[in-house]
């Protein structure tokens, strides 16, 4: 006899499922080997019903991972086959088109059994530092050069790990212990989720998840459609041009609010790039959905039903719908610009709701260190791969300033210097906020940051630059000014490119300035107390305070005098 549950019970179970997957994610953070997971939170975790529909996602993680992973479990079901799924199984892939967009993300799926019956799935994704090939960067001309490809397959069957797969992986990557450790961490976090789910099902006397799944999906669908129905039923277009690799690329979108859906059509966007900045549709969809959902329904939990009304279309082999075998290693660069492009259109439908443009893509770089080759190297010199996640400023919001050195839309955390330097013989000589980088406005854009990186004595290195906004800074909105552009050079003044693998000889450093977010609204309307506060904090210079905000010289002098005396401004 099936036990009947009230709406209150189902609501309690829904909240419980969200806590289950959050514990799943935190288990991954605690056990992962890669700094990108442990320190930056570049991961996702979720629970799914037997049809592969996402029921709940962890709060910890990135929209690109979790929204792309929302579609992945159905691929696993199709590839593995239900008749070939057993208790103790764990499945794996890094397929860019059936996972989360590039080979450097490993997705693991674990079927969850209760009472001998399949009741659902747990899935998680993590970015791994190395997958072989050319390394993490945009230099490849096809996906075949970008690293080891793992089709959807079994990592473990009935609790026994496939040691042949493990040996193949170990033989093809630069950091084998780190990668294998991450694979086991992914499998373990799914197991934690499974255990907590079984505990919940026993507590509520559930034989399956069908009832709670229907409750979650129906309520999420209805709530999301109500928000869409309340919007103006019309269309608008937006576009954005960014640096690209060798030539600029343009993203174009038409956003249409149509009753029970919002369609984002990227027809007119640039075609494929020759280098690895192309974006599979699954990743572009993840960020287009995220942008609109946080704009109109941020408090509705993410799941299959709350994401379903947000649709995306793009021509095949456009920059946002790259087809195999296009190179896609840095697909996040284009993917992270999708929300601001969508907002450029949506602001014309619902004015005064979305922010100005920000830095957009993460300001990541990877350092490949090795003993110096221009002279004998000391005995302690070694090879190492160090990946670090960093951020520019986010765009100003209609009522609030942009956030300094904060990743939007990805949401990952900036890695601490200590964790980065612990990962290999790298030295971060400078990391500080960049004054005057946030665009002026009624609300100010978030600041970018300065970074200066080098290697320990006896080492040379290659740096994989993964930046943008060098020639195309964040654009101001409704009278706001642009944010500052990205710059990169060696400490002797040798210019460097914002993307690509570049050699740095022994003794040299790389000096970087990451972009700021754009301003929102006329700068002359900014509250003068806020201008004085920015000046006192060093966010803006006296020149900008006077030129862009109209602060009188007497007020500037008063602020400087107060600072000298240690007084509050």
Coordinates of C-alpha atoms in Angstrom, one line a residue:
X1 CA 0.0 0.0 0.0
X2 CA 1.4 3.4 -1.0
X3 CA 1.5 5.9 1.8
X4 CA -0.1 9.3 1.1
X5 CA 1.8 12.4 1.9
X6 CA 0.5 15.9 2.5
X7 CA 1.8 19.0 0.7
X8 CA 3.5 20.0 4.0
X9 CA 5.4 16.7 4.1
X10 CA 6.4 17.1 0.4
X11 CA 7.7 20.6 1.1
X12 CA 9.8 19.3 4.0
X13 CA 11.1 16.5 1.7
X14 CA 11.9 19.1 -1.0
X15 CA 14.0 21.2 1.4
X16 CA 15.6 18.0 2.6
X17 CA 16.6 17.0 -0.9
X18 CA 18.3 20.4 -1.3
X19 CA 20.2 19.9 1.9
X20 CA 21.2 16.4 0.7
X21 CA 22.8 17.6 -2.5
X22 CA 24.5 20.5 -0.6
X23 CA 26.1 17.9 1.6
X24 CA 27.0 16.0 -1.5
X25 CA 28.7 19.1 -2.9
X26 CA 30.5 19.9 0.4
X27 CA 31.9 16.3 0.4
X28 CA 33.4 17.0 -3.0
X29 CA 34.9 20.3 -1.8
X30 CA 36.5 18.5 1.2
X31 CA 37.9 15.5 -0.7
X32 CA 38.9 16.9 -4.1
X33 CA 42.6 17.2 -5.0
X34 CA 42.3 20.1 -7.5
X35 CA 42.5 23.6 -6.2
X36 CA 39.8 24.6 -8.7
X37 CA 37.4 22.5 -6.7
X38 CA 38.7 22.9 -3.2
X39 CA 39.3 26.6 -3.3
X40 CA 37.2 28.0 -6.1
X41 CA 34.1 25.8 -5.9
X42 CA 34.2 25.0 -9.6
X43 CA 31.7 22.1 -9.3
X44 CA 28.1 21.0 -9.3
X45 CA 26.0 18.4 -7.6
X46 CA 22.4 17.3 -8.1
X47 CA 19.8 14.5 -7.6
X48 CA 17.6 13.2 -10.4
X49 CA 14.5 11.0 -10.8
X50 CA 14.5 7.8 -12.7
X51 CA 13.7 9.6 -15.9
X52 CA 16.9 11.7 -15.5
X53 CA 15.0 14.9 -14.5
X54 CA 16.9 17.1 -12.1
X55 CA 15.0 17.5 -8.8
X56 CA 17.4 19.5 -6.8
X57 CA 20.8 21.1 -7.1
X58 CA 23.4 22.2 -4.6
X59 CA 23.8 25.9 -3.8
X60 CA 27.6 25.4 -4.0
X61 CA 28.7 25.3 -7.6
X62 CA 28.5 27.1 -10.9
X63 CA 25.5 27.8 -13.2
X64 CA 27.5 26.5 -16.2
X65 CA 28.1 23.1 -14.6
X66 CA 24.8 22.5 -13.0
X67 CA 22.5 23.8 -15.8
X68 CA 24.5 21.8 -18.4
X69 CA 24.6 18.8 -16.1
X70 CA 20.8 19.1 -15.9
X71 CA 20.7 17.6 -19.4
X72 CA 23.5 15.1 -19.0
X73 CA 21.9 12.3 -16.9
X74 CA 19.5 11.5 -19.8
X75 CA 22.5 10.9 -22.0
X76 CA 23.9 8.5 -19.4
X77 CA 20.6 6.6 -19.2
X78 CA 20.6 6.3 -23.0
X79 CA 24.2 5.3 -23.4
X80 CA 24.5 2.8 -20.5
X81 CA 21.0 1.4 -20.8
X82 CA 18.7 0.7 -17.8
X83 CA 19.1 -3.1 -18.1
X84 CA 22.9 -2.5 -17.6
X85 CA 22.6 -0.5 -14.4
X86 CA 23.4 -2.2 -11.1
X87 CA 23.9 -1.3 -7.4
X88 CA 27.4 -0.1 -6.9
X89 CA 27.8 1.3 -10.4
X90 CA 29.4 4.6 -11.1
X91 CA 29.5 6.2 -14.6
X92 CA 31.9 8.8 -16.0
X93 CA 32.4 11.1 -19.0
X94 CA 34.1 14.3 -20.0
X95 CA 32.2 14.5 -23.4
X96 CA 31.9 18.2 -24.2
X97 CA 28.6 17.7 -25.9
X98 CA 27.0 15.3 -23.5
X99 CA 28.6 16.7 -20.4
X100 CA 29.3 20.3 -19.6
X101 CA 31.1 21.7 -22.6
X102 CA 34.8 20.8 -22.5
X103 CA 37.2 17.9 -21.8
X104 CA 38.4 19.5 -18.5
X105 CA 35.1 18.8 -16.8
X106 CA 34.5 15.3 -15.5
X107 CA 30.9 14.3 -14.8
X108 CA 30.1 11.3 -12.7
X109 CA 26.6 9.7 -12.4
X110 CA 25.7 7.1 -9.8
X111 CA 22.4 5.2 -9.9
X112 CA 20.6 5.2 -6.5
X113 CA 18.9 1.9 -5.4
X114 CA 16.6 1.5 -2.5
X115 CA 15.1 -1.9 -1.6
X116 CA 16.6 -3.4 -4.7
X117 CA 14.9 -0.9 -7.0
X118 CA 16.3 2.0 -9.0
X119 CA 14.9 5.2 -7.4
X120 CA 17.0 7.9 -9.0
X121 CA 20.5 9.2 -9.8
X122 CA 23.1 11.4 -8.3
X123 CA 25.4 13.4 -10.5
X124 CA 28.4 15.7 -9.9
X125 CA 30.9 17.6 -12.0
X126 CA 34.3 19.1 -11.3
X127 CA 36.9 20.9 -13.3
X128 CA 40.2 19.1 -13.3
X129 CA 43.5 20.8 -13.7
X130 CA 44.9 18.6 -16.5
X131 CA 43.5 16.1 -19.0
X132 CA 46.5 15.8 -21.2
X133 CA 46.7 17.1 -24.8
X134 CA 47.9 20.7 -25.2
X135 CA 46.8 21.6 -21.7
X136 CA 44.1 24.0 -20.6
X137 CA 44.1 26.7 -23.2
X138 CA 42.8 28.0 -26.5
X139 CA 45.7 26.9 -28.8
X140 CA 44.2 23.6 -30.2
X141 CA 42.7 23.5 -33.7
X142 CA 40.3 20.6 -32.8
X143 CA 39.0 18.8 -29.8
X144 CA 41.3 15.8 -30.6
X145 CA 44.3 18.0 -29.5
X146 CA 42.7 19.2 -26.3
X147 CA 43.2 16.1 -24.2
X148 CA 42.0 12.6 -23.3
X149 CA 38.3 11.9 -24.2
X150 CA 36.3 9.6 -21.9
X151 CA 33.0 8.5 -23.5
X152 CA 30.1 7.8 -21.2
X153 CA 31.2 4.5 -19.6
X154 CA 31.4 2.7 -16.3
X155 CA 34.0 3.9 -13.8
X156 CA 32.9 1.1 -11.5
X157 CA 30.5 -1.8 -12.0
X158 CA 28.9 -3.4 -8.9
X159 CA 31.4 -1.6 -6.7
X160 CA 34.5 -2.7 -8.6
X161 CA 36.6 0.1 -10.3
X162 CA 37.7 -0.4 -13.9
X163 CA 41.5 -0.5 -13.3
X164 CA 42.1 -0.6 -17.1
X165 CA 40.4 2.8 -17.4
X166 CA 42.4 4.1 -14.4
X167 CA 45.7 3.0 -16.0
X168 CA 44.8 4.7 -19.4
X169 CA 44.0 7.9 -17.6
X170 CA 47.2 7.8 -15.5
X171 CA 49.2 7.3 -18.7
X172 CA 47.8 10.3 -20.5
X173 CA 47.8 13.2 -18.1
X174 CA 50.5 15.4 -16.4
X175 CA 49.1 15.2 -12.9
X176 CA 47.9 11.6 -12.6
X177 CA 47.7 11.4 -8.8
X178 CA 45.6 14.6 -8.7
X179 CA 43.2 13.5 -11.4
X180 CA 42.7 10.0 -10.1
X181 CA 42.1 11.5 -6.7
X182 CA 39.5 13.8 -8.1
X183 CA 37.7 10.9 -9.8
X184 CA 37.5 9.1 -6.5
X185 CA 36.3 12.3 -4.8
X186 CA 33.5 12.6 -7.4
X187 CA 32.4 9.0 -6.9
X188 CA 32.5 9.4 -3.1
X189 CA 30.4 12.6 -3.1
X190 CA 27.7 10.8 -5.1
X191 CA 27.8 8.0 -2.5
X192 CA 27.3 10.5 0.3
X193 CA 24.2 11.8 -1.5
X194 CA 22.9 8.3 -2.0
X195 CA 23.2 7.5 1.7
X196 CA 21.4 10.6 2.8
X197 CA 18.6 10.0 0.3
X198 CA 18.1 6.4 1.6
X199 CA 17.9 7.8 5.1
X200 CA 15.3 10.3 4.0
X201 CA 13.2 7.7 2.2
X202 CA 13.3 5.4 5.3
X203 CA 12.3 8.3 7.5
X204 CA 9.3 9.2 5.3
X205 CA 8.5 5.6 4.4
X206 CA 9.0 6.2 0.7
X207 CA 9.3 3.3 -1.8
X208 CA 10.2 5.6 -4.6
X209 CA 10.6 9.3 -5.5
X210 CA 7.6 9.5 -7.9
X211 CA 5.4 11.5 -5.6
X212 CA 7.9 14.1 -4.4
X213 CA 9.2 14.4 -8.0
X214 CA 5.8 15.3 -9.2
X215 CA 5.3 17.8 -6.4
X216 CA 8.6 19.5 -7.1
X217 CA 8.3 19.7 -10.8
X218 CA 4.7 20.7 -11.0
X219 CA 5.1 23.5 -8.4
X220 CA 8.3 24.8 -10.0
X221 CA 6.7 24.7 -13.5
X222 CA 3.6 26.6 -12.4
X223 CA 5.6 29.2 -10.4
X224 CA 8.0 29.9 -13.3
X225 CA 5.2 30.2 -15.8
X226 CA 3.4 32.7 -13.6
X227 CA 6.5 34.9 -13.6
X228 CA 6.8 34.7 -17.4
X229 CA 3.2 35.4 -17.9
X230 CA 3.5 38.6 -15.9
X231 CA 6.2 40.0 -18.3
X232 CA 5.5 42.1 -21.3
X233 CA 4.8 39.7 -24.2
X234 CA 7.3 41.0 -26.7
X235 CA 10.7 40.6 -28.3
X236 CA 14.0 42.6 -28.3
X237 CA 17.5 42.1 -29.7
X238 CA 20.9 42.6 -28.1
X239 CA 24.5 42.0 -29.1
X240 CA 28.0 42.2 -27.8
X241 CA 31.5 42.1 -29.4
X242 CA 34.4 40.8 -27.5
X243 CA 38.1 40.1 -28.3
X244 CA 38.0 36.5 -29.5
X245 CA 41.4 34.9 -30.2
X246 CA 42.9 36.5 -33.3
X247 CA 39.8 38.3 -34.5
X248 CA 36.8 39.8 -32.5
X249 CA 33.6 37.8 -32.2
X250 CA 30.1 39.0 -32.0
X251 CA 27.2 37.5 -30.1
X252 CA 23.7 38.4 -31.2
X253 CA 20.5 37.4 -29.6
X254 CA 16.7 37.9 -30.0
X255 CA 14.9 37.4 -26.7
X256 CA 11.2 36.7 -27.1
X257 CA 8.7 36.4 -24.2
X258 CA 5.9 34.1 -25.5
X259 CA 3.3 33.2 -22.9
X260 CA 4.7 29.9 -21.5
X261 CA 8.3 30.3 -22.6
X262 CA 11.2 32.7 -23.2
X263 CA 13.2 32.0 -26.3
X264 CA 16.7 33.2 -26.8
X265 CA 17.7 32.9 -30.5
X266 CA 21.4 33.5 -31.3
X267 CA 21.0 33.7 -35.0
X268 CA 23.5 36.2 -36.5
X269 CA 26.3 35.4 -34.0
X270 CA 29.8 34.7 -35.2
X271 CA 30.7 31.4 -36.7
X272 CA 33.3 29.0 -35.3
X273 CA 36.7 30.3 -34.3
X274 CA 39.8 28.4 -35.5
X275 CA 40.9 28.2 -31.8
X276 CA 39.5 26.7 -28.7
X277 CA 37.0 29.3 -27.6
X278 CA 34.0 27.7 -29.3
X279 CA 31.0 27.0 -27.1
X280 CA 28.8 23.9 -27.3
X281 CA 25.1 24.6 -27.2
X282 CA 24.6 22.9 -23.9
X283 CA 26.9 25.4 -22.1
X284 CA 25.5 28.5 -23.9
X285 CA 22.0 27.2 -23.0
X286 CA 23.1 26.9 -19.3
X287 CA 24.1 30.5 -19.1
X288 CA 21.2 31.9 -21.2
X289 CA 18.8 30.1 -18.9
X290 CA 20.6 31.3 -15.8
X291 CA 20.6 34.9 -16.9
X292 CA 16.8 35.0 -17.4
X293 CA 16.0 32.9 -14.3
X294 CA 17.9 35.1 -11.9
X295 CA 16.3 38.1 -13.5
X296 CA 12.7 37.0 -13.1
X297 CA 12.5 34.0 -10.7
X298 CA 15.7 33.9 -8.5
X299 CA 14.0 32.4 -5.4
X300 CA 12.4 29.4 -7.3
X301 CA 14.8 26.5 -6.8
X302 CA 16.7 25.2 -9.9
X303 CA 15.4 21.9 -11.3
X304 CA 14.2 20.4 -14.5
X305 CA 10.8 22.2 -14.5
X306 CA 12.0 25.6 -13.5
X307 CA 14.6 25.6 -16.3
X308 CA 12.3 24.1 -19.0
X309 CA 10.5 27.3 -20.1
X310 CA 13.8 29.0 -20.9
X311 CA 14.7 27.8 -24.5
X312 CA 17.6 28.6 -26.7
X313 CA 18.2 28.3 -30.4
X314 CA 21.4 28.9 -32.4
X315 CA 22.6 27.9 -35.9
X316 CA 24.9 24.8 -36.0
X317 CA 28.6 25.7 -36.0
X318 CA 28.0 29.2 -34.7
X319 CA 30.3 30.3 -31.8
X320 CA 27.5 29.3 -29.3
X321 CA 26.6 26.0 -31.0
X322 CA 30.0 24.4 -31.8
X323 CA 29.7 20.9 -33.3
X324 CA 32.3 18.1 -33.0
X325 CA 35.3 18.2 -33.6
X326 CA 35.5 22.0 -32.9
X327 CA 38.1 23.0 -30.2
X328 CA 36.2 24.0 -27.1
X329 CA 38.7 24.0 -24.2
X330 CA 37.9 27.7 -23.3
X331 CA 34.2 27.5 -24.0
X332 CA 33.6 29.3 -20.8
X333 CA 34.9 32.6 -22.3
X334 CA 32.1 32.8 -24.8
X335 CA 29.6 31.2 -22.4
X336 CA 30.2 33.7 -19.7
X337 CA 29.4 36.6 -22.1
X338 CA 26.0 35.0 -22.9
X339 CA 24.2 36.5 -19.9
X340 CA 25.3 40.1 -20.6
X341 CA 24.2 39.6 -24.2
X342 CA 20.8 38.3 -23.1
X343 CA 20.5 41.3 -20.7
X344 CA 21.3 43.7 -23.5
X345 CA 18.1 42.5 -25.1
X346 CA 16.0 41.9 -21.9
X347 CA 16.7 45.4 -20.6
X348 CA 14.6 46.6 -23.6
X349 CA 11.7 44.4 -22.5
X350 CA 11.9 45.1 -18.7
X351 CA 13.9 48.3 -18.1
X352 CA 15.7 49.0 -14.9
X353 CA 16.0 45.4 -13.8
X354 CA 19.3 43.9 -15.0
X355 CA 22.9 45.1 -14.4
X356 CA 25.3 46.8 -16.7
X357 CA 28.0 44.7 -18.4
X358 CA 30.7 43.3 -16.2
X359 CA 34.1 41.6 -16.8
X360 CA 32.1 38.6 -18.0
X361 CA 34.5 35.7 -18.4
X362 CA 36.8 34.6 -15.6
X363 CA 40.3 36.0 -15.5
X364 CA 42.0 32.5 -15.3
X365 CA 45.5 31.5 -16.2
X366 CA 47.4 28.3 -15.9
X367 CA 51.2 28.2 -15.3
X368 CA 53.2 25.2 -16.6
X369 CA 56.5 25.4 -14.6
X370 CA 59.7 23.5 -15.3
X371 CA 63.5 23.7 -14.5
X372 CA 65.1 26.5 -16.3
X373 CA 66.7 25.6 -19.7
X374 CA 69.0 28.6 -20.2
X375 CA 71.4 27.5 -17.4
X376 CA 71.9 24.6 -15.0
X377 CA 68.8 24.3 -12.8
X378 CA 69.0 23.7 -9.0
X379 CA 68.2 20.2 -7.8
X380 CA 64.9 21.3 -6.2
X381 CA 63.5 22.5 -9.5
X382 CA 60.5 20.5 -10.7
X383 CA 57.7 20.4 -13.2
X384 CA 54.2 21.5 -12.1
X385 CA 50.8 22.6 -13.4
X386 CA 49.2 25.4 -11.4
X387 CA 45.7 26.7 -12.4
X388 CA 44.4 29.8 -10.7
X389 CA 40.9 31.4 -10.9
X390 CA 40.5 35.1 -10.7
X391 CA 37.8 37.7 -11.4
X392 CA 37.3 41.2 -12.8
X393 CA 34.6 43.5 -11.5
X394 CA 30.9 42.8 -12.0
X395 CA 28.6 45.4 -13.6
X396 CA 26.8 48.1 -11.7
X397 CA 23.2 47.2 -10.8
X398 CA 20.3 49.7 -11.1
X399 CA 20.3 50.4 -7.3
X400 CA 23.6 49.0 -6.1
X401 CA 27.3 49.2 -7.1
X402 CA 28.9 46.3 -8.9
X403 CA 30.9 43.8 -6.8
X404 CA 34.7 44.1 -6.8
X405 CA 36.7 41.2 -8.2
X406 CA 33.7 39.0 -8.1
X407 CA 32.9 36.4 -10.8
X408 CA 29.5 37.0 -12.5
X409 CA 28.0 35.0 -14.0
X410 CA 30.1 32.0 -13.1
X411 CA 29.9 32.5 -9.3
X412 CA 33.2 30.7 -8.6
X413 CA 35.4 32.0 -5.8
X414 CA 38.8 33.6 -6.4
X415 CA 41.6 31.3 -5.2
X416 CA 43.7 32.5 -2.2
X417 CA 47.3 33.2 -2.9
X418 CA 48.4 30.7 -0.3
X419 CA 46.5 27.9 -2.0
X420 CA 47.9 28.8 -5.4
X421 CA 51.5 29.0 -4.1
X422 CA 51.1 25.7 -2.3
X423 CA 50.2 23.9 -5.6
X424 CA 53.6 24.5 -7.2
X425 CA 56.7 26.6 -7.4
X426 CA 54.8 29.8 -8.4
X427 CA 55.0 33.1 -6.6
X428 CA 52.2 35.7 -6.6
X429 CA 54.0 39.0 -6.1
X430 CA 51.0 41.2 -6.2
X431 CA 47.2 40.8 -5.9
X432 CA 45.2 43.9 -5.1
X433 CA 42.1 45.9 -6.3
X434 CA 42.6 48.1 -9.3
X435 CA 41.6 51.7 -8.6
X436 CA 39.5 53.6 -11.3
X437 CA 38.7 50.3 -13.1
X438 CA 35.0 50.4 -12.3
X439 CA 33.0 52.4 -14.8
X440 CA 31.5 55.6 -13.4
X441 CA 27.8 55.9 -13.0
X442 CA 24.9 56.7 -10.7
X443 CA 26.0 53.2 -9.4
X444 CA 29.6 52.4 -10.0
X445 CA 31.0 49.3 -11.7
X446 CA 32.9 46.8 -9.6
X447 CA 36.7 47.0 -9.6
X448 CA 39.0 44.7 -11.3
X449 CA 42.4 43.7 -9.8
X450 CA 46.1 43.7 -10.4
X451 CA 48.1 40.5 -10.3
X452 CA 51.8 39.9 -10.8
X453 CA 53.0 36.3 -11.1
X454 CA 56.4 34.7 -11.4
X455 CA 58.2 31.4 -10.6
X456 CA 60.6 30.3 -7.8
X457 CA 64.3 30.6 -8.5
X458 CA 65.5 28.0 -11.0
X459 CA 62.2 27.8 -12.9
X460 CA 60.9 29.1 -16.2
X461 CA 57.3 28.7 -17.3
X462 CA 54.6 28.9 -19.9
X463 CA 51.5 30.9 -19.1
X464 CA 48.2 30.0 -20.6
X465 CA 46.3 33.3 -20.7
X466 CA 42.5 33.0 -20.7
X467 CA 41.4 36.6 -20.7
X468 CA 39.2 38.9 -22.7
X469 CA 38.1 42.6 -22.6
X470 CA 41.5 43.7 -23.9
X471 CA 40.0 45.7 -26.8
X472 CA 36.3 45.5 -25.8
X473 CA 35.7 46.7 -22.2
X474 CA 32.4 46.3 -20.4
X475 CA 29.9 48.9 -21.8
X476 CA 28.1 51.3 -19.5
X477 CA 24.3 51.2 -19.3
X478 CA 21.9 54.2 -19.4
X479 CA 24.5 56.8 -19.2
X480 CA 27.1 54.9 -17.2
X481 CA 30.7 54.8 -18.4
X482 CA 32.7 51.8 -19.6
X483 CA 34.8 49.6 -17.2
X484 CA 38.6 49.5 -17.7
X485 CA 40.2 47.1 -20.2
X486 CA 42.4 44.0 -19.6
X487 CA 46.2 44.5 -19.9
X488 CA 49.0 41.9 -19.7
X489 CA 52.8 42.2 -20.2
X490 CA 56.1 41.0 -18.8
X491 CA 57.7 43.1 -16.1
X492 CA 60.2 44.4 -18.6
X493 CA 57.4 45.8 -20.8
X494 CA 57.3 43.0 -23.3
X495 CA 53.7 42.9 -24.5
X496 CA 51.6 39.7 -24.2
X497 CA 48.4 38.4 -25.7
X498 CA 45.2 38.1 -23.7
X499 CA 44.8 34.5 -24.9
X500 CA 47.2 31.7 -25.7
X501 CA 50.3 29.8 -24.4
X502 CA 53.3 32.2 -24.0
X503 CA 56.8 31.5 -22.7
X504 CA 58.2 33.4 -19.8
X505 CA 62.0 33.1 -19.2
X506 CA 63.7 32.6 -15.9
X507 CA 63.6 35.7 -13.7
X508 CA 60.7 37.4 -15.5
X509 CA 57.3 38.1 -14.1
X510 CA 53.9 38.6 -15.8
X511 CA 52.0 41.8 -14.8
X512 CA 48.2 41.7 -15.3
X513 CA 45.4 44.2 -14.8
X514 CA 41.9 42.6 -14.9
X515 CA 38.9 44.5 -16.2
X516 CA 36.3 46.4 -14.3
X517 CA 32.6 46.4 -14.5
X518 CA 30.6 49.1 -16.3
X519 CA 28.7 51.9 -14.6
X520 CA 24.9 52.3 -14.5
X521 CA 23.2 55.7 -15.0
X522 CA 24.5 59.2 -15.2
X523 CA 27.6 59.7 -13.0
X524 CA 26.5 63.2 -12.1
X525 CA 23.5 61.7 -10.2
X526 CA 25.7 59.6 -7.9
X527 CA 25.4 60.4 -4.2
X528 CA 28.3 62.6 -3.2
X529 CA 28.7 60.8 0.0
X530 CA 29.3 57.6 -2.0
X531 CA 31.9 59.4 -4.2
X532 CA 33.7 60.6 -1.0
X533 CA 33.6 57.1 0.4
X534 CA 35.1 55.6 -2.8
X535 CA 37.8 58.2 -2.8
X536 CA 38.6 57.5 0.9
X537 CA 38.8 53.8 0.2
X538 CA 41.1 54.2 -2.8
X539 CA 38.5 52.8 -5.2
X540 CA 38.7 56.0 -7.3
X541 CA 41.4 58.7 -7.7
X542 CA 41.0 62.4 -7.0
X543 CA 41.1 62.9 -10.8
X544 CA 38.1 60.6 -11.5
X545 CA 36.2 62.0 -8.5
X546 CA 36.5 65.5 -10.0
X547 CA 36.3 64.7 -13.7
X548 CA 33.5 62.0 -13.7
X549 CA 31.6 62.8 -10.6
X550 CA 32.0 66.5 -10.3
X551 CA 33.4 66.4 -6.7
X552 CA 34.7 69.9 -5.8
X553 CA 38.4 70.3 -5.0
X554 CA 37.5 71.5 -1.5
X555 CA 35.7 68.2 -0.9
X556 CA 38.6 66.3 -2.2
X557 CA 40.9 68.2 0.1
X558 CA 38.6 67.5 3.0
X559 CA 38.6 63.7 2.3
X560 CA 42.4 63.7 2.0
X561 CA 42.8 65.6 5.3
X562 CA 40.4 63.2 7.1
X563 CA 42.4 60.2 5.8
X564 CA 45.7 61.8 7.0
X565 CA 44.2 62.2 10.5
X566 CA 42.7 58.7 10.5
X567 CA 39.2 60.0 10.7
X568 CA 36.1 58.5 9.1
X569 CA 34.9 60.1 5.9

